[in-house]
CSV table of C-alpha atoms in Angstrom, one decimal:
chain,number,residue,atom,x,y,z
A,1,MET,CA,91.8,124.1,71.8
A,2,GLU,CA,94.0,124.6,68.9
A,3,HIS,CA,93.9,121.8,66.3
A,4,TYR,CA,97.2,120.3,65.2
A,5,LYS,CA,98.6,117.4,63.3
A,6,MET,CA,101.2,115.0,64.6
A,7,GLY,CA,103.4,112.1,63.6
A,8,LEU,CA,103.9,109.3,66.1
A,9,THR,CA,105.9,106.1,66.6
A,10,LEU,CA,103.8,103.3,67.8
A,11,LYS,CA,105.2,100.2,69.4
A,12,ILE,CA,102.4,97.7,69.5
A,13,TRP,CA,102.2,94.1,70.9
A,14,ARG,CA,101.4,91.7,68.1
A,15,GLN,CA,100.4,88.2,68.8
A,16,LYS,CA,98.7,85.9,66.2
A,17,ASN,CA,96.7,83.8,68.7
A,18,SER,CA,96.7,82.6,72.3
A,19,GLN,CA,99.3,79.9,71.5
A,20,SER,CA,101.9,82.0,69.6
A,21,LYS,CA,104.6,83.9,71.3
A,22,GLY,CA,104.0,87.5,70.4
A,23,HIS,CA,106.4,90.5,69.9
A,24,PHE,CA,106.5,94.2,69.6
A,25,ALA,CA,106.1,95.8,66.1
A,26,THR,CA,106.9,99.4,65.4
A,27,TYR,CA,104.7,101.6,63.2
A,28,LYS,CA,105.1,105.2,62.1
A,29,VAL,CA,101.8,107.1,61.6
A,30,GLU,CA,101.6,110.6,60.1
A,31,ASP,CA,99.0,113.4,59.9
A,32,ILE,CA,97.2,112.3,63.1
A,33,SER,CA,94.7,114.9,64.1
A,34,SER,CA,94.7,116.2,67.7
A,35,GLU,CA,90.9,115.9,67.6
A,36,MET,CA,90.9,112.2,66.9
A,37,SER,CA,90.2,109.7,69.7
A,38,PHE,CA,93.0,107.2,70.5
A,39,LEU,CA,91.0,104.3,68.9
A,40,GLU,CA,90.4,106.4,65.7
A,41,MET,CA,94.2,106.8,65.5
A,42,ILE,CA,94.5,103.0,65.7
A,43,ASP,CA,91.7,102.8,63.1
A,44,VAL,CA,93.8,105.0,60.8
A,45,LEU,CA,96.8,102.7,61.3
A,46,ASN,CA,94.6,99.6,60.6
A,47,GLU,CA,93.2,101.0,57.4
A,48,ARG,CA,96.7,101.5,56.2
A,49,LEU,CA,97.7,98.0,57.2
A,50,ILE,CA,94.7,96.5,55.4
A,51,ARG,CA,95.6,98.5,52.2
A,52,GLU,CA,99.1,97.2,52.5
A,53,GLY,CA,97.9,93.6,52.8
A,54,GLU,CA,99.0,93.2,56.4
A,55,ASP,CA,97.0,91.9,59.4
A,56,PRO,CA,95.3,94.9,61.2
A,57,VAL,CA,95.9,95.3,64.9
A,58,ALA,CA,93.2,93.5,66.8
A,59,PHE,CA,91.7,95.5,69.8
A,60,ASP,CA,88.5,95.3,71.8
A,61,HIS,CA,86.0,98.2,71.6
A,62,ASP,CA,82.3,98.6,71.6
A,63,CYS,CA,80.5,101.7,72.8
A,64,ARG,CA,83.4,104.2,72.4
A,65,GLU,CA,81.8,106.3,75.1
A,66,GLY,CA,83.3,104.9,78.3
A,67,ILE,CA,80.5,102.8,79.6
A,68,CYS,CA,80.9,99.2,78.1
A,69,GLY,CA,84.3,98.4,79.7
A,70,THR,CA,85.5,96.7,76.5
A,71,CYS,CA,88.5,98.8,75.4
A,72,SER,CA,91.6,97.6,77.2
A,73,MET,CA,95.0,99.0,76.3
A,74,TYR,CA,98.0,99.5,78.5
A,75,ILE,CA,99.5,102.7,77.1
A,76,ASN,CA,103.0,103.9,78.0
A,77,GLY,CA,102.9,102.1,81.4
A,78,ARG,CA,99.3,102.9,82.4
A,79,PRO,CA,96.0,101.1,81.8
A,80,HIS,CA,93.7,103.3,79.7
A,81,GLY,CA,96.5,105.8,79.1
A,82,PRO,CA,97.6,109.0,80.8
A,83,TRP,CA,94.2,110.6,81.7
A,84,HIS,CA,92.5,110.2,85.0
A,85,ALA,CA,89.2,108.4,85.3
A,86,ASN,CA,89.1,107.6,81.7
A,87,THR,CA,88.8,104.7,79.3
A,88,VAL,CA,90.9,104.2,76.2
A,89,CYS,CA,88.0,105.2,73.9
A,90,GLN,CA,87.7,108.5,75.8
A,91,LEU,CA,91.4,109.3,75.4
A,92,HIS,CA,92.0,111.9,72.7
A,93,MET,CA,95.1,112.5,70.7
A,94,ARG,CA,95.4,116.0,72.1
A,95,ALA,CA,97.1,114.1,75.0
A,96,TYR,CA,100.1,113.7,72.7
A,97,LYS,CA,102.4,115.9,70.6
A,98,ASP,CA,104.3,115.5,67.4
A,99,GLY,CA,107.1,113.0,67.6
A,100,ASP,CA,105.9,111.1,70.6
A,101,SER,CA,106.5,107.4,71.0
A,102,ILE,CA,103.6,105.3,72.4
A,103,THR,CA,104.0,101.7,73.6
A,104,ILE,CA,100.7,99.8,73.6
A,105,GLU,CA,100.4,96.5,75.4
A,106,PRO,CA,97.5,94.2,76.3
A,107,TRP,CA,96.4,93.7,79.9
A,108,ARG,CA,98.9,91.4,81.5
A,109,ALA,CA,97.7,88.7,83.9
A,110,ASN,CA,97.6,84.9,83.8
A,111,ALA,CA,93.9,85.1,84.4
A,112,PHE,CA,93.5,87.4,81.3
A,113,PRO,CA,95.2,85.3,78.5
A,114,VAL,CA,95.9,87.2,75.2
A,115,ILE,CA,93.5,86.0,72.5
A,116,LYS,CA,95.1,88.2,69.7
A,117,ASP,CA,97.3,91.3,69.7
A,118,LEU,CA,95.7,93.7,72.3
A,119,ILE,CA,92.6,91.5,73.0
A,120,VAL,CA,92.5,89.5,76.2
A,121,ASP,CA,90.0,87.0,77.4
A,122,ARG,CA,88.2,88.5,80.4
A,123,SER,CA,85.6,85.8,80.8
A,124,ALA,CA,87.1,85.1,84.3
A,125,PHE,CA,85.2,88.2,85.4
A,126,ASP,CA,81.9,86.7,84.0
A,127,ARG,CA,82.5,83.5,86.0
A,128,ILE,CA,83.1,85.6,89.2
A,129,ILE,CA,79.8,87.3,88.6
A,130,GLN,CA,78.2,83.9,88.0
A,131,ALA,CA,79.5,82.8,91.3
A,132,GLY,CA,77.4,85.2,93.3
A,133,GLY,CA,77.2,88.7,91.8
A,134,TYR,CA,73.4,88.8,91.6
A,135,ILE,CA,70.3,88.6,93.7
A,136,SER,CA,68.4,85.3,93.2
A,137,ILE,CA,65.7,85.7,95.9
A,138,ASN,CA,62.2,86.4,94.7
A,139,THR,CA,61.4,90.0,95.5
A,140,GLY,CA,57.8,89.7,94.4
A,141,ASN,CA,55.8,92.4,92.6
A,142,PRO,CA,56.9,96.0,92.5
A,143,VAL,CA,56.0,97.7,95.7
A,144,ASP,CA,55.9,101.3,96.6
A,145,ALA,CA,59.5,102.6,96.9
A,146,ASN,CA,58.8,104.1,100.3
A,147,SER,CA,57.9,100.8,101.8
A,148,LEU,CA,61.5,99.8,101.9
A,149,PRO,CA,63.5,102.7,103.5
A,150,VAL,CA,67.1,102.9,102.4
A,151,ASP,CA,69.7,105.2,103.9
A,152,LYS,CA,70.7,107.8,101.3
A,153,ASN,CA,74.4,107.5,102.1
A,154,LEU,CA,74.3,103.7,101.6
A,155,ALA,CA,72.3,104.1,98.4
A,156,ASP,CA,75.0,106.5,97.1
A,157,ALA,CA,77.8,104.2,98.2
A,158,SER,CA,76.1,101.3,96.5
A,159,PHE,CA,75.5,103.3,93.3
A,160,ALA,CA,79.2,104.4,93.3
A,161,ALA,CA,80.3,100.7,93.5
A,162,ALA,CA,77.7,99.8,90.8
A,163,ALA,CA,79.5,102.1,88.4
A,164,CYS,CA,82.2,99.5,87.8
A,165,ILE,CA,82.2,98.5,84.1
A,166,GLY,CA,84.4,95.4,84.6
A,167,CYS,CA,87.1,96.6,82.2
A,168,GLY,CA,89.9,94.9,84.2
A,169,ALA,CA,92.2,98.0,84.5
A,170,CYS,CA,92.4,97.2,88.2
A,171,VAL,CA,93.9,93.8,87.4
A,172,ALA,CA,96.2,95.3,84.8
A,173,ALA,CA,97.5,97.9,87.1
A,174,CYS,CA,98.0,95.7,90.2
A,175,LYS,CA,101.5,94.3,90.7
A,176,ASN,CA,99.7,91.1,92.0
A,177,SER,CA,97.2,90.9,89.2
A,178,SER,CA,94.5,91.1,91.9
A,179,ALA,CA,90.9,91.5,91.0
A,180,MET,CA,89.9,92.6,94.4
A,181,LEU,CA,88.7,96.1,93.3
A,182,PHE,CA,86.3,94.5,90.8
A,183,VAL,CA,85.0,91.8,93.2
A,184,SER,CA,84.7,94.3,96.0
A,185,ALA,CA,82.7,96.7,93.8
A,186,LYS,CA,80.3,94.0,92.9
A,187,VAL,CA,80.0,92.7,96.5
A,188,SER,CA,79.6,96.2,98.0
A,189,HIS,CA,77.1,97.2,95.4
A,190,LEU,CA,74.7,94.4,96.5
A,191,ALA,CA,75.6,94.1,100.2
A,192,LEU,CA,74.8,97.7,100.9
A,193,LEU,CA,71.2,97.4,99.7
A,194,PRO,CA,68.4,95.6,101.6
A,195,GLN,CA,67.7,93.2,98.6
A,196,GLY,CA,71.3,92.1,98.7
A,197,HIS,CA,71.3,91.2,102.4
A,198,PRO,CA,69.9,87.7,102.4
A,199,GLU,CA,72.7,86.3,100.2
A,200,ARG,CA,75.5,88.5,101.4
A,201,LYS,CA,77.5,85.8,103.1
A,202,SER,CA,77.4,83.2,100.4
A,203,ARG,CA,78.0,85.9,97.8
A,204,ALA,CA,81.2,87.1,99.5
A,205,LEU,CA,82.5,83.5,100.0
A,206,ASN,CA,81.6,82.2,96.6
A,207,MET,CA,82.9,85.2,94.6
A,208,VAL,CA,86.2,85.3,96.5
A,209,ALA,CA,86.6,81.5,96.0
A,210,GLN,CA,86.0,81.9,92.2
A,211,MET,CA,88.4,84.9,92.1
A,212,ASP,CA,91.1,82.7,93.6
A,213,LYS,CA,90.2,79.8,91.3
A,214,GLU,CA,90.6,82.0,88.2
A,215,GLY,CA,94.2,82.7,89.2
A,216,PHE,CA,94.0,86.3,90.3
A,217,GLY,CA,96.5,87.4,93.0
A,218,GLY,CA,95.8,88.7,96.5
A,219,CYS,CA,95.4,92.4,97.4
A,220,THR,CA,98.3,94.0,99.2
A,221,ASN,CA,96.7,97.5,99.3
A,222,THR,CA,99.1,99.3,97.0
A,223,GLN,CA,96.2,101.4,95.7
A,224,ALA,CA,97.4,101.2,92.0
A,225,CYS,CA,93.9,99.9,91.0
A,226,GLU,CA,92.1,102.9,92.5
A,227,SER,CA,94.4,105.3,90.6
A,228,VAL,CA,93.6,103.9,87.2
A,229,CYS,CA,89.9,103.0,87.6
A,230,PRO,CA,87.9,104.8,84.9
A,231,LYS,CA,84.9,104.9,87.2
A,232,GLU,CA,86.9,105.9,90.3
A,233,ILE,CA,85.8,102.8,92.3
A,234,SER,CA,87.2,103.4,95.8
A,235,MET,CA,89.5,101.2,97.8
A,236,THR,CA,87.1,101.4,100.7
A,237,ASN,CA,85.1,98.7,98.8
A,238,ILE,CA,88.1,96.4,99.3
A,239,ALA,CA,87.9,96.9,103.1
A,240,LYS,CA,84.2,96.3,102.8
A,241,LEU,CA,84.8,93.0,100.9
A,242,ASN,CA,87.3,92.0,103.5
A,243,SER,CA,84.9,92.5,106.4
A,244,GLU,CA,82.1,90.8,104.5
A,245,PHE,CA,84.4,87.8,103.7
A,246,ILE,CA,85.8,87.6,107.3
A,247,PHE,CA,82.4,87.9,108.9
A,248,ALA,CA,80.9,85.3,106.5
A,249,GLY,CA,83.8,83.0,107.0
A,250,LEU,CA,83.5,83.1,110.8
A,251,SER,CA,79.7,82.8,110.9
A,252,GLU,CA,78.8,80.4,108.0
B,1,MET,CA,99.8,88.7,107.5
B,2,SER,CA,97.9,91.6,109.0
B,3,LEU,CA,97.3,90.0,112.4
B,4,THR,CA,101.0,89.0,112.8
B,5,GLY,CA,102.0,92.4,111.6
B,6,ILE,CA,99.9,94.2,114.2
B,7,PHE,CA,101.2,91.8,116.8
B,8,LEU,CA,104.8,92.7,115.9
B,9,ILE,CA,103.9,96.4,115.9
B,10,THR,CA,102.8,96.1,119.5
B,11,PHE,CA,106.1,94.5,120.3
B,12,LEU,CA,107.9,97.6,118.8
B,13,VAL,CA,106.1,99.8,121.3
B,14,VAL,CA,107.5,97.8,124.2
B,15,HIS,CA,110.9,97.6,122.6
B,16,VAL,CA,111.2,101.4,122.0
B,17,GLY,CA,110.0,102.0,125.6
B,18,ILE,CA,112.6,99.8,127.2
B,19,ASN,CA,115.4,101.2,124.9
B,20,ALA,CA,114.4,104.8,125.7
B,21,CYS,CA,115.7,104.2,129.2
B,22,ILE,CA,119.2,104.9,127.9
B,23,TRP,CA,118.3,108.5,127.8
B,24,ALA,CA,117.8,108.6,131.5
B,25,ASN,CA,121.4,109.6,131.7
B,26,ASP,CA,122.0,107.6,134.9
B,27,GLY,CA,124.9,105.6,133.7
B,28,GLY,CA,122.6,103.0,132.3
B,29,GLN,CA,121.0,102.0,135.6
B,30,MET,CA,117.4,102.3,134.4
B,31,PHE,CA,118.2,100.5,131.2
B,32,ASN,CA,120.0,97.7,132.9
B,33,LEU,CA,117.3,97.2,135.4
B,34,ALA,CA,114.6,97.2,132.7
B,35,SER,CA,116.7,94.7,130.7
B,36,HIS,CA,117.1,92.5,133.8
B,37,PHE,CA,113.4,92.5,134.3
B,38,MET,CA,112.8,91.5,130.7
B,39,ALA,CA,115.4,88.8,130.8
B,40,THR,CA,114.3,87.2,134.1
B,41,THR,CA,110.5,87.5,134.3
B,42,ILE,CA,108.9,84.2,133.4
B,43,VAL,CA,105.9,85.8,131.8
B,44,ILE,CA,108.1,87.9,129.5
B,45,ARG,CA,110.1,84.8,128.5
B,46,ILE,CA,106.9,83.0,127.6
B,47,ILE,CA,105.8,86.0,125.5
B,48,GLU,CA,109.2,86.0,123.9
B,49,VAL,CA,108.5,82.5,122.5
B,50,GLY,CA,105.2,83.9,121.1
B,51,LEU,CA,107.1,86.8,119.6
B,52,PHE,CA,109.5,84.5,117.8
B,53,ALA,CA,106.6,82.4,116.6
B,54,GLY,CA,104.7,85.5,115.4
B,55,LEU,CA,107.8,86.7,113.6
B,56,LEU,CA,108.4,83.4,111.9
B,57,LEU,CA,104.8,83.2,110.8
B,58,HIS,CA,105.0,86.8,109.5
B,59,ILE,CA,108.1,85.9,107.5
B,60,VAL,CA,106.6,82.7,106.1
B,61,GLN,CA,103.3,84.4,105.2
B,62,GLY,CA,105.2,87.2,103.6
B,63,LEU,CA,107.2,84.9,101.4
B,64,VAL,CA,104.1,82.9,100.4
B,65,VAL,CA,102.2,86.1,99.5
B,66,GLU,CA,105.1,87.5,97.6
B,67,PHE,CA,105.8,84.5,95.5
B,68,GLN,CA,102.2,83.5,94.9
B,69,ASN,CA,101.3,87.0,93.8
B,70,ARG,CA,104.4,87.3,91.5
B,71,ALA,CA,103.4,84.1,89.8
B,72,LYS,CA,100.1,85.6,88.7
B,73,ARG,CA,101.7,87.5,85.9
B,74,LYS,CA,104.0,85.3,83.8
B,75,ILE,CA,104.6,87.9,81.1
B,76,GLY,CA,105.3,91.4,82.4
B,77,TYR,CA,105.0,94.8,80.9
B,78,ALA,CA,107.6,96.4,78.6
B,79,VAL,CA,106.9,99.7,80.3
B,80,PRO,CA,106.4,99.3,84.0
B,81,MET,CA,103.8,101.4,85.8
B,82,GLY,CA,106.3,102.5,88.4
B,83,ASN,CA,105.1,105.2,90.7
B,84,LYS,CA,102.0,106.1,88.7
B,85,GLY,CA,99.4,105.4,91.3
B,86,SER,CA,101.2,103.6,94.1
B,87,LYS,CA,104.1,104.3,96.4
B,88,TRP,CA,107.4,102.4,95.8
B,89,TYR,CA,107.5,101.1,99.4
B,90,SER,CA,103.9,99.7,99.0
B,91,ARG,CA,105.2,97.6,96.1
B,92,SER,CA,108.4,96.7,97.9
B,93,MET,CA,107.3,95.1,101.1
B,94,GLY,CA,109.0,91.8,100.2
B,95,LEU,CA,112.3,93.6,99.6
B,96,LEU,CA,111.9,95.8,102.8
B,97,GLY,CA,111.0,92.7,104.8
B,98,THR,CA,114.1,90.9,103.5
B,99,LEU,CA,116.3,93.8,104.5
B,100,LEU,CA,114.6,93.8,107.9
B,101,LEU,CA,115.3,90.1,108.3
B,102,PHE,CA,119.0,90.6,107.5
B,103,PHE,CA,119.1,93.5,110.0
B,104,LEU,CA,117.3,91.3,112.6
B,105,VAL,CA,120.0,88.6,112.3
B,106,VAL,CA,122.7,91.3,113.0
B,107,HIS,CA,120.6,92.8,115.8
B,108,LEU,CA,120.0,89.5,117.5
B,109,LYS,CA,123.6,88.5,117.2
B,110,ASP,CA,124.6,91.9,118.7
B,111,PHE,CA,122.3,91.9,121.7
B,112,TRP,CA,119.9,89.0,122.1
B,113,VAL,CA,122.4,86.1,121.8
B,114,PRO,CA,125.0,87.6,124.2
B,115,SER,CA,122.3,88.3,126.8
B,116,ARG,CA,120.8,84.8,126.6
B,117,PHE,CA,123.8,82.6,126.0
B,118,MET,CA,126.9,84.4,127.1
B,119,ASP,CA,128.0,85.6,130.5
B,120,LEU,CA,127.9,89.3,130.2
B,121,PRO,CA,129.9,91.3,132.9
B,122,THR,CA,127.6,92.3,135.7
B,123,THR,CA,127.1,95.5,137.6
B,124,ASN,CA,125.6,96.0,141.1
B,125,TYR,CA,122.6,98.3,142.0
B,126,ASP,CA,121.7,98.4,145.6
B,127,GLY,CA,122.9,94.8,146.1
B,128,LYS,CA,121.2,93.6,143.0
B,129,GLU,CA,123.5,91.9,140.5
B,130,VAL,CA,122.4,92.5,136.9
B,131,ALA,CA,124.0,92.0,133.5
B,132,ASN,CA,125.5,95.2,132.1
B,133,GLN,CA,123.7,95.4,128.8
B,134,TYR,CA,124.3,99.1,128.8
B,135,ALA,CA,128.0,98.7,128.5
B,136,GLU,CA,127.5,96.3,125.6
B,137,LEU,CA,125.3,98.9,123.9
B,138,ILE,CA,127.8,101.7,124.4
B,139,ARG,CA,130.6,99.4,123.0
B,140,ILE,CA,128.7,98.3,119.9
B,141,PHE,CA,127.4,101.8,119.0
B,142,HIS,CA,130.8,103.3,119.1
B,143,ASN,CA,131.5,101.4,115.9
B,144,PRO,CA,130.5,103.6,113.0
B,145,VAL,CA,129.8,100.6,110.7
B,146,ALA,CA,127.2,99.3,113.3
B,147,VAL,CA,125.6,102.7,113.5
B,148,VAL,CA,125.2,102.9,109.7
B,149,ILE,CA,123.7,99.4,109.7
B,150,TYR,CA,121.3,100.3,112.4
B,151,ILE,CA,120.2,103.5,110.7
B,152,LEU,CA,119.6,101.6,107.5
B,153,GLY,CA,117.6,99.0,109.5
B,154,CYS,CA,115.5,101.7,111.0
B,155,ALA,CA,114.9,103.3,107.6
B,156,SER,CA,113.7,99.9,106.3
B,157,LEU,CA,111.5,99.6,109.3
B,158,MET,CA,109.9,103.0,108.7
B,159,TYR,CA,109.0,102.3,105.1
B,160,HIS,CA,107.8,98.8,106.0
B,161,LEU,CA,105.5,100.3,108.6
B,162,LEU,CA,104.4,103.2,106.4
B,163,HIS,CA,102.6,100.7,104.2
B,164,GLY,CA,102.1,97.8,106.6
B,165,PHE,CA,100.3,99.8,109.4
B,166,GLN,CA,97.5,101.1,107.3
B,167,SER,CA,97.4,98.0,105.0
B,168,SER,CA,96.9,95.6,107.9
B,169,PHE,CA,93.7,97.5,109.0
B,170,ARG,CA,92.4,97.5,105.4
B,171,THR,CA,93.0,93.8,105.2
B,172,LEU,CA,91.1,93.3,108.4
B,173,GLY,CA,88.2,95.1,106.9
B,174,VAL,CA,88.1,98.0,109.3
B,175,PRO,CA,85.4,100.3,107.9
B,176,ASN,CA,87.9,102.7,106.4
B,177,GLY,CA,85.4,105.1,104.9
B,178,LYS,CA,85.0,106.4,108.4
B,179,TYR,CA,88.4,105.6,110.0
B,180,ILE,CA,90.8,105.7,107.1
B,181,ASN,CA,92.1,109.2,107.7
B,182,LEU,CA,92.7,108.4,111.4
B,183,ILE,CA,94.4,105.1,110.5
B,184,ARG,CA,96.5,106.7,107.8
B,185,ASN,CA,97.6,109.7,109.8
B,186,PHE,CA,98.2,107.7,113.0
B,187,GLY,CA,100.1,105.1,111.0
B,188,PHE,CA,102.2,107.7,109.4
B,189,GLY,CA,103.1,109.4,112.7
B,190,PHE,CA,103.7,106.0,114.4
B,191,SER,CA,106.0,104.7,111.6
B,192,VAL,CA,108.1,107.9,111.5
B,193,ILE,CA,108.3,108.5,115.2
B,194,ILE,CA,109.1,105.0,116.3
B,195,SER,CA,111.7,104.6,113.5
B,196,ILE,CA,113.4,107.9,114.4
B,197,ALA,CA,113.3,107.0,118.1
B,198,PHE,CA,115.1,103.7,117.3
B,199,ALA,CA,117.6,105.4,115.0
B,200,MET,CA,118.4,108.0,117.6
B,201,MET,CA,119.7,105.4,120.0
B,202,PRO,CA,122.9,104.4,118.1
B,203,ILE,CA,123.3,108.0,117.0
B,204,SER,CA,123.1,109.5,120.5
B,205,VAL,CA,125.5,106.8,121.8
B,206,PHE,CA,127.9,107.4,118.9
B,207,LEU,CA,127.9,111.1,119.4
B,208,ASP,CA,128.3,110.7,123.2
B,209,TRP,CA,124.9,112.4,124.0
B,210,VAL,CA,124.3,109.7,126.6
B,211,THR,CA,126.6,109.3,129.6
């Protein structure tokens, strides 16, 4: 792919801390390489801001290879930017051309309060996991894998659900700020495997209760979450969560 | 929400079936007899109470869901996501439901209130005296304003069902890995066909296709 340079207008949400009001600030950046990643482009802006004695734009990032789920920017009306099945750190500047305007906002949801600029507090997800996203039974010493037969299709479905990196794009995309795709991925991942069976009822009930307590909305099946998920978690998990929850609610 | 929605969907099937009697082209005899049966059978009248209860519950649930969910994002986005990833009608169920509610008020005023609380002119079939609902229908649907309102009502119904049908099954946790295509395709066909069938009633009366 041909290398090119570009100048961009960035409109970025700036907010000093969780208490302050926040506003959009506009920055011009020049000589941005098409081979840079999106976060490197923000790095370039931040180095300039530091040189100029200004406060750099705060944003979450860690692995920069799409597996940690930390980066979280809502770019031009889409969580994680324009590419499909992609995190912000995997977004490259070749997605843009000279003269483009890019609006960057933090995830918006009451359950994800802004800490500073583009960083939001996603500890609500941790508390949902703490409510039941684990297996606490004693499974004993390692046994021969073949002693516990698992259907390959179920193992694949469980693995696909386990790919969730907890980035929160599903919440950011949902008009209801619902965390159902996240919760359903965690519930499905464990409920589909034999080791997850003994606690499947309490897991579904407790994780949904915690999800509601954290202030996430309810799912109305618009499918926006699935379309932006960097790990392509399927909406079928939400139906699975619903059946787990209904069954547990009726039989517990 | 999903259970009351499915209950109301089953009612639509009965409703469209009765209404289709106007196309018998027998001067309204079949339609009037069917209307008479619906109006005078005690079991139907009991079910009617259940229908209104279901409708009311659906409306209340819808309002609660809509306002609770809206309150979960106090600060919105400067650039909305729009149609990137979801259909406009999936995001507009509250609006479509409200339009349907307005339409229902007009519809009940046009047909249900006169048939229950007013003395409609009667007609006689083989010695059986029945209310002439058919004449009412012909009179109302010769008004172009009414025809437009009914067509808009049917369009709202179609989009409401396009999302609502498949969504209700997802909410109930139907294993949609296996059945999702069946539910989606059947739901699409059902929503379109039933809405067009309803819309064709005022249209065919207005254009004098039924006699």
